[in-house]
Coordinates of C-alpha atoms in Angstrom, one line a residue:
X1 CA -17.0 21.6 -7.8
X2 CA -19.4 19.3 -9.0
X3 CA -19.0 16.1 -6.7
X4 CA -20.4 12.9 -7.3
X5 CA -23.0 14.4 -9.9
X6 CA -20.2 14.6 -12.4
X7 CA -20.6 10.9 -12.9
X8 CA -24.3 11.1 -14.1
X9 CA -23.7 11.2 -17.9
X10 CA -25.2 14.1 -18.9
X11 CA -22.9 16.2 -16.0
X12 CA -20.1 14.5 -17.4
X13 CA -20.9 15.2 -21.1
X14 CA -21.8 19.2 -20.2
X15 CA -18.6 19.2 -17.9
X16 CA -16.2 17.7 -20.3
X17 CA -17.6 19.4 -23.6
X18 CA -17.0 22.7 -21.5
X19 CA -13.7 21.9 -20.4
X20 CA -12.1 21.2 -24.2
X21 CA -13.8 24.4 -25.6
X22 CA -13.0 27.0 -22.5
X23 CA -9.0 26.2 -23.4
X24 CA -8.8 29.8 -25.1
X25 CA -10.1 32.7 -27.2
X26 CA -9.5 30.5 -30.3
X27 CA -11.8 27.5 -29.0
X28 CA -14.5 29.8 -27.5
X29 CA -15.1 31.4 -31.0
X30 CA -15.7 28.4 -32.5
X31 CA -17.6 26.9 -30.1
X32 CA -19.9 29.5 -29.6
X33 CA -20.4 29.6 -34.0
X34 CA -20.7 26.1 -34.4
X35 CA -23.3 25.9 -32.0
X36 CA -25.2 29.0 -33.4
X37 CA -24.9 27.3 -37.2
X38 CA -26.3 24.1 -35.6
X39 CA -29.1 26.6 -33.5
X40 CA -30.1 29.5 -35.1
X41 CA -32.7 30.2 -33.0
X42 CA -30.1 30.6 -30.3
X43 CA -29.0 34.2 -31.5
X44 CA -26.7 35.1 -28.7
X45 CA -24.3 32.6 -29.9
X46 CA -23.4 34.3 -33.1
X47 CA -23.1 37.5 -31.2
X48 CA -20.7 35.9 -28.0
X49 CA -18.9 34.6 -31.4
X50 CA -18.2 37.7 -32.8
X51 CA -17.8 39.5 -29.7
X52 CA -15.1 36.4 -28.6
X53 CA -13.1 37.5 -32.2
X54 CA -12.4 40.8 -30.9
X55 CA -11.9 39.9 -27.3
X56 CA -8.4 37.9 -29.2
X57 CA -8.2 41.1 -31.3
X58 CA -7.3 43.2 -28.3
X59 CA -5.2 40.6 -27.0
X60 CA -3.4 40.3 -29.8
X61 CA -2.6 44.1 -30.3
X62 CA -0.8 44.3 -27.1
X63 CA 1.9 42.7 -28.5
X64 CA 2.3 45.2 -31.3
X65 CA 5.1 47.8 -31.0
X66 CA 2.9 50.8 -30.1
X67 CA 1.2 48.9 -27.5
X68 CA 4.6 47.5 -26.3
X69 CA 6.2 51.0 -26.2
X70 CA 3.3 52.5 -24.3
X71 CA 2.1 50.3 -22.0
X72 CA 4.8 48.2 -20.2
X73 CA 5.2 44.4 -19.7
X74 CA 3.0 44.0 -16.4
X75 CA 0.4 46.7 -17.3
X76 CA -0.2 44.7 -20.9
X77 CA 0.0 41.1 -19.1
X78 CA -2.9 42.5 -16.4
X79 CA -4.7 43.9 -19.4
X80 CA -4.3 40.4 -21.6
X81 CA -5.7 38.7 -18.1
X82 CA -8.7 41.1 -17.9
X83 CA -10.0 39.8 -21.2
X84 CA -9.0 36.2 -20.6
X85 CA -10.6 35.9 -17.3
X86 CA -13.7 37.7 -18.3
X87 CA -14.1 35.8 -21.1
X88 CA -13.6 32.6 -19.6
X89 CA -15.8 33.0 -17.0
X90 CA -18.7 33.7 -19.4
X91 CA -18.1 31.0 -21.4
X92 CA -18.2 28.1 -18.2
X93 CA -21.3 30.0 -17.2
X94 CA -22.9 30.4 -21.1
X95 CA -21.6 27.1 -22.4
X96 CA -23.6 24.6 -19.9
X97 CA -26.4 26.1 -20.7
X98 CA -26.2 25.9 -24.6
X99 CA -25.5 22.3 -24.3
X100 CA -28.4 21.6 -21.6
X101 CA -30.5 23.4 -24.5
X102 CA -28.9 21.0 -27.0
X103 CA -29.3 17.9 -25.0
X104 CA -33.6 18.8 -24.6
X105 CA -34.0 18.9 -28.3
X106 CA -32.8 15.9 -28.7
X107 CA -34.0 14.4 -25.3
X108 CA -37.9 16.7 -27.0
X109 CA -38.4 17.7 -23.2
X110 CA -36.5 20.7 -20.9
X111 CA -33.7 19.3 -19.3
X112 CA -32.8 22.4 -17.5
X113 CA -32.9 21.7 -13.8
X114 CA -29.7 20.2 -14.7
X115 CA -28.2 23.9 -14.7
X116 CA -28.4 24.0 -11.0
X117 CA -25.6 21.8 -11.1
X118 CA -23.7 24.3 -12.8
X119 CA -24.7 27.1 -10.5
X120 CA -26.2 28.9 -13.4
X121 CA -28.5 31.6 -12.2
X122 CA -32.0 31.0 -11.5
X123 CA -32.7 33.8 -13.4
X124 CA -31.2 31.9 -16.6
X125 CA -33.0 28.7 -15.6
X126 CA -36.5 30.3 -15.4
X127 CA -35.6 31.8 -19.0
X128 CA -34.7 29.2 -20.8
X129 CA -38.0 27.5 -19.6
X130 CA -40.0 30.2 -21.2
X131 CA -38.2 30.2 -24.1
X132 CA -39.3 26.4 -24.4
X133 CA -42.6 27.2 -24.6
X134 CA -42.7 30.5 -26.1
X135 CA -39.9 30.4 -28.4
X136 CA -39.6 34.1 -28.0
X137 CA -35.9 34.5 -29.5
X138 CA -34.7 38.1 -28.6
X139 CA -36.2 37.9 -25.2
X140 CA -33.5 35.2 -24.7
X141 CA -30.8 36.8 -26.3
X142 CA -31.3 40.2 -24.1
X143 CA -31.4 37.7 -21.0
X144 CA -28.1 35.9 -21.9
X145 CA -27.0 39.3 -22.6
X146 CA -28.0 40.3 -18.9
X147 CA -26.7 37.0 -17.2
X148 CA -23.4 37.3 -18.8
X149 CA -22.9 40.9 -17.9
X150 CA -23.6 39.7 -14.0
X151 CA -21.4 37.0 -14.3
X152 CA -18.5 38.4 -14.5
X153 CA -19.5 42.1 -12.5
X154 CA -18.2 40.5 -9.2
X155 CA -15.5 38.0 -10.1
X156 CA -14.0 40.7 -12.5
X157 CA -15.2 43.9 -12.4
X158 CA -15.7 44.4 -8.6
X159 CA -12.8 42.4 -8.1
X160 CA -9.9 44.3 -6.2
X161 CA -7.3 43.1 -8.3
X162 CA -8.2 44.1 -11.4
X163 CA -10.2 47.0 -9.6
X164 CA -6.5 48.5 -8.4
X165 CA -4.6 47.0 -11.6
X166 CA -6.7 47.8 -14.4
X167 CA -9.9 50.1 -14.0
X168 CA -8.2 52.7 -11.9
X169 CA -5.0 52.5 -14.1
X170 CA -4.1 55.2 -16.8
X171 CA -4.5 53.4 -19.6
X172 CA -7.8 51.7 -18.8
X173 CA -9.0 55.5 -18.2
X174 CA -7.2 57.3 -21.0
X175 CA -8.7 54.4 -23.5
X176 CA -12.0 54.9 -21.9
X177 CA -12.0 58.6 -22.4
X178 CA -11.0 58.9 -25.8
X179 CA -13.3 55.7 -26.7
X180 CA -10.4 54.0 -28.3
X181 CA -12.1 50.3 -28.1
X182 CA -14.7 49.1 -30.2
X183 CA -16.3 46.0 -30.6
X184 CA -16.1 45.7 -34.2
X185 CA -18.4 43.5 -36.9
X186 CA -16.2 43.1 -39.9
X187 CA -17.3 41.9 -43.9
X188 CA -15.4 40.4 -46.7
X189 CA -15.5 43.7 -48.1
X190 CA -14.2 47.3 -46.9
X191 CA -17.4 47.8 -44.9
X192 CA -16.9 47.7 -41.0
X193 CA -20.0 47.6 -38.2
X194 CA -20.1 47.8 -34.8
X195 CA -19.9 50.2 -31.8
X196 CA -17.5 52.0 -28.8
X197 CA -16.7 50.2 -26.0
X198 CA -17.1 53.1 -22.8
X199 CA -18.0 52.9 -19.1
X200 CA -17.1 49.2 -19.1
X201 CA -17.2 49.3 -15.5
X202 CA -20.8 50.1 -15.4
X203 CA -23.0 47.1 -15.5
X204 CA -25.8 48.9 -17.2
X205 CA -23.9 50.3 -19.8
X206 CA -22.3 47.1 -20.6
X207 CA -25.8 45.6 -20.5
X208 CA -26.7 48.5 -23.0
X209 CA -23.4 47.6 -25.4
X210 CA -24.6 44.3 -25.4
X211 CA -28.1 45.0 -26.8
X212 CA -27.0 47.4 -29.2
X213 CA -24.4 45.2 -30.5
X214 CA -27.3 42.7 -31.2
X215 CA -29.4 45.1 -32.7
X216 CA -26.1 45.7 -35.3
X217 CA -25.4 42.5 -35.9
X218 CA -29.0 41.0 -36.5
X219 CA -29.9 43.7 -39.1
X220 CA -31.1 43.5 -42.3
X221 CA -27.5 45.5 -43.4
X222 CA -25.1 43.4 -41.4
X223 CA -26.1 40.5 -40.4
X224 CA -25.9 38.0 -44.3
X225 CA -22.3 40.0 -44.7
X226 CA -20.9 39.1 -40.8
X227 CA -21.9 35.7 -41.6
X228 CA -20.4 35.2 -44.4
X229 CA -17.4 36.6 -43.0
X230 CA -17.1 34.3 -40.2
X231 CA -18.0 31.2 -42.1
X232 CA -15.8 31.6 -44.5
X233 CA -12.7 33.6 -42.0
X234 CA -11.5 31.2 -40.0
X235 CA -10.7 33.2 -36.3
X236 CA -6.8 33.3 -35.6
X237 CA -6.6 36.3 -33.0
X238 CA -4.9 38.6 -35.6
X239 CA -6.5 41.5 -36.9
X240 CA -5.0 40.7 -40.1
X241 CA -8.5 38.2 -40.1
X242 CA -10.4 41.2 -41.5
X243 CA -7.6 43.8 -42.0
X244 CA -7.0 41.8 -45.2
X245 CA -10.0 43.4 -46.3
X246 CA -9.0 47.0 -45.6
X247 CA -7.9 48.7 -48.4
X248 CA -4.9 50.6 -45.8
X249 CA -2.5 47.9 -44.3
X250 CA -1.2 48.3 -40.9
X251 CA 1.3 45.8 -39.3
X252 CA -0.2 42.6 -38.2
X253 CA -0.1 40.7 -34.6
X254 CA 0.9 37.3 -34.8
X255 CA -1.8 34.9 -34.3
X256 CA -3.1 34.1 -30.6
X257 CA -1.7 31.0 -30.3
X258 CA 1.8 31.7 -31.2
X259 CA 1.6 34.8 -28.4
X260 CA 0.4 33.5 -25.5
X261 CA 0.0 30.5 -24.0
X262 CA -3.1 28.6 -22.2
X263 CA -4.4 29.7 -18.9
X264 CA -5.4 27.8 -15.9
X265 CA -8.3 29.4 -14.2
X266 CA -9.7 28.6 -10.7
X267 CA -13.4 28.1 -10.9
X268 CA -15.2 28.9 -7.5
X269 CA -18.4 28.3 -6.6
X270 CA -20.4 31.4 -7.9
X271 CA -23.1 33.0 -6.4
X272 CA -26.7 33.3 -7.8
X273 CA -26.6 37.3 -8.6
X274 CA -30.3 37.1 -9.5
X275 CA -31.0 36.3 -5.4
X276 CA -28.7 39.0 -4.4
X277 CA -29.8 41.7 -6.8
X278 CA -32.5 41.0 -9.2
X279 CA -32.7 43.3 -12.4
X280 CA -34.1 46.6 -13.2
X281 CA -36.7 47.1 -15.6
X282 CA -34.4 49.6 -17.9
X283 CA -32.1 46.8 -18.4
X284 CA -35.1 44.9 -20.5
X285 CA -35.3 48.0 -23.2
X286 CA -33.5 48.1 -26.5
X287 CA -32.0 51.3 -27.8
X288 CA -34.6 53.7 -29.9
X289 CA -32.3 53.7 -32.3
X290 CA -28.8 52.1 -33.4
X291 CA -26.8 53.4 -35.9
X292 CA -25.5 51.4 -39.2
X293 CA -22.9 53.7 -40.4
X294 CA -19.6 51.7 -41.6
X295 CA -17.7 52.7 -38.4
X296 CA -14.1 52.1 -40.9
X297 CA -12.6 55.9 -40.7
X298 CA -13.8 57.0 -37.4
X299 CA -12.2 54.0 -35.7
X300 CA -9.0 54.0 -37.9
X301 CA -8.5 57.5 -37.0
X302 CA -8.0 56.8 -34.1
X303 CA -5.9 54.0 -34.2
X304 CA -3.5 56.1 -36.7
X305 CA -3.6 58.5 -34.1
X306 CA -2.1 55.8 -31.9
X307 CA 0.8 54.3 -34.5
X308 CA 1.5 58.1 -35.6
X309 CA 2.8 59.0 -32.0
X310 CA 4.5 56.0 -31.9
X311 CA 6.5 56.6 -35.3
X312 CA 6.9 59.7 -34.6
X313 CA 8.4 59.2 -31.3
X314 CA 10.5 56.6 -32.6
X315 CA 11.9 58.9 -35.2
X316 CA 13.0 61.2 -32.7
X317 CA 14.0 58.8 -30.0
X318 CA 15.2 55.5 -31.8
X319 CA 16.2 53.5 -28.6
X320 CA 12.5 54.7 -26.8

């Protein structure tokens, strides 16, 4: 993909360091909050870190029985690759640039035309420039926030496989409906942030998730509590990472690692959506207004809504 650039030594660093992080959801949450705690200024790291933990959250609760019962074999093994390729495609895209940001601190000048040998948009490139000079923080965040969600809209989202397999499935529609996802933004207490996952095939909206996400996770409220949490909660894939906390127990996934094992991905050449598309304005605005509210019962509701019907199913239909 890279041809003979890869044996210039920064190529080779960027394509290498990339290569031993992107092996799973484990490695990319770590990699994504070490380099934040080594960057702070970079604040869309901490939030692909915490949005990485649940990404292996959801993977991990196919596995449990209620999951299991409901949704068979091939429909959780399509829903397991959603989130894997997704993920993994944001990360070889994110990850590059992080490093090229890395490698001009220490180099004290912009290294970033070395992202065209990544085929990071130009969109990113011309960003990351301004943020050089202007050190304007949020304005990079929301244009990480952007990039990544245009990423992944062809590869994944447009994508007819996962198009006929996943998005126009019952489940994915059902769970989209009754807003049973969340991205969630846990403590070392009781106290639970974060917001619904809905209309994930709608780039705006995911674009809109993103930013109010951010907004949650970088307030005053949240933000000293969700560090703390991840320093100090080291990521497994298991809900029982935070659940721990809860003062209600509910049966824990095994960890990640135990569940599933590491996926080869095919990496084509990308194209540059910012040449093909460009952005609208709306997708530069943050929400009026974000609410804080500890999120704990409504979401739990809901998911004892889901291990209820399964319980009770079970009662009267043992061998379902």
């Amino acid at each position: 993909m890279y041809g003979d650039d890869s044996f210039d030594p920064y190529i080779h660093y960027i394509i290498n360091t990339t290569r031993k992080h992107n092996k799973d959801n484990i490695s990319r949450t770590k990699a994504y909050q070490n380099f934040y705690l080594e960057n702070p200024e970079i604040k869309w790291a901490f939030l692909a870190s915490m949005v990485s933990r649940n990404a292996g959250w959801n993977m991990t609760d196919l596995q449990l029985q209620p999951f299991k019962k409901i949704l068979g074999k091939k429909e959780r093994d399509q829903l397991f690759m959603t989130y894997e390729r997704a993920n993994w495609l944001i990360f070889s895209d994110a990850f590059p640039q992080l490093l090229v940001y890395n490698l001009s601190k220490q180099a004290e000048k912009p290294l970033f035309y070395l992202l065209k040998k990544f085929h990071v948009s130009s969109f990113m490139i011309e960003q990351w420039m301004l943020f050089w000079e202007r050190q304007e923080r949020d304005k990079l965040m929301i244009a990480l926030i952007i990039n990544e969600q245009n990423v992944i809209q062809g590869p994944v989202v447009k994508q007819t496989y996962f198009q006929y397999h996943v998005f126009n499935q019952l489940p994915y529609i059902m769970q989209n409906f009754l807003r049973l996802n969340a991205v969630l933004f846990p403590t070392s207490s009781s106290e639970v942030y974060g917001s619904y996952v809905y209309g994930f095939t709608n780039i705006s909206k995911r674009i809109g998730l993103g930013v109010r996400l951010a907004n949650i996770l970088y307030s005053p409220k949240v933000y000293d509590k969700s560090l703390y949490f991840a320093k100090t909660q080291e990521h497994t894939g298991s809900r029982r990472d935070y659940e721990s906390y809860l003062p209600a127990h509910y049966p824990y996934a095994p960890m990640l690692r135990v569940l599933y094992p590491v996926i080869k991905h095919q990496d084509n050449i990308r194209q540059d959506w910012w040449k093909t598309g460009g952005i609208p304005s709306k997708w530069w605005q943050t929400p009026k207004e974000t609410s804080l509210a500890d999120m704990k019962k409504t979401y739990y509701r809901k998911r004892d809504l889901l291990f209820g019907y399964y319980y009770m199913k079970y009662a009267i239909k043992p061998d379902w």
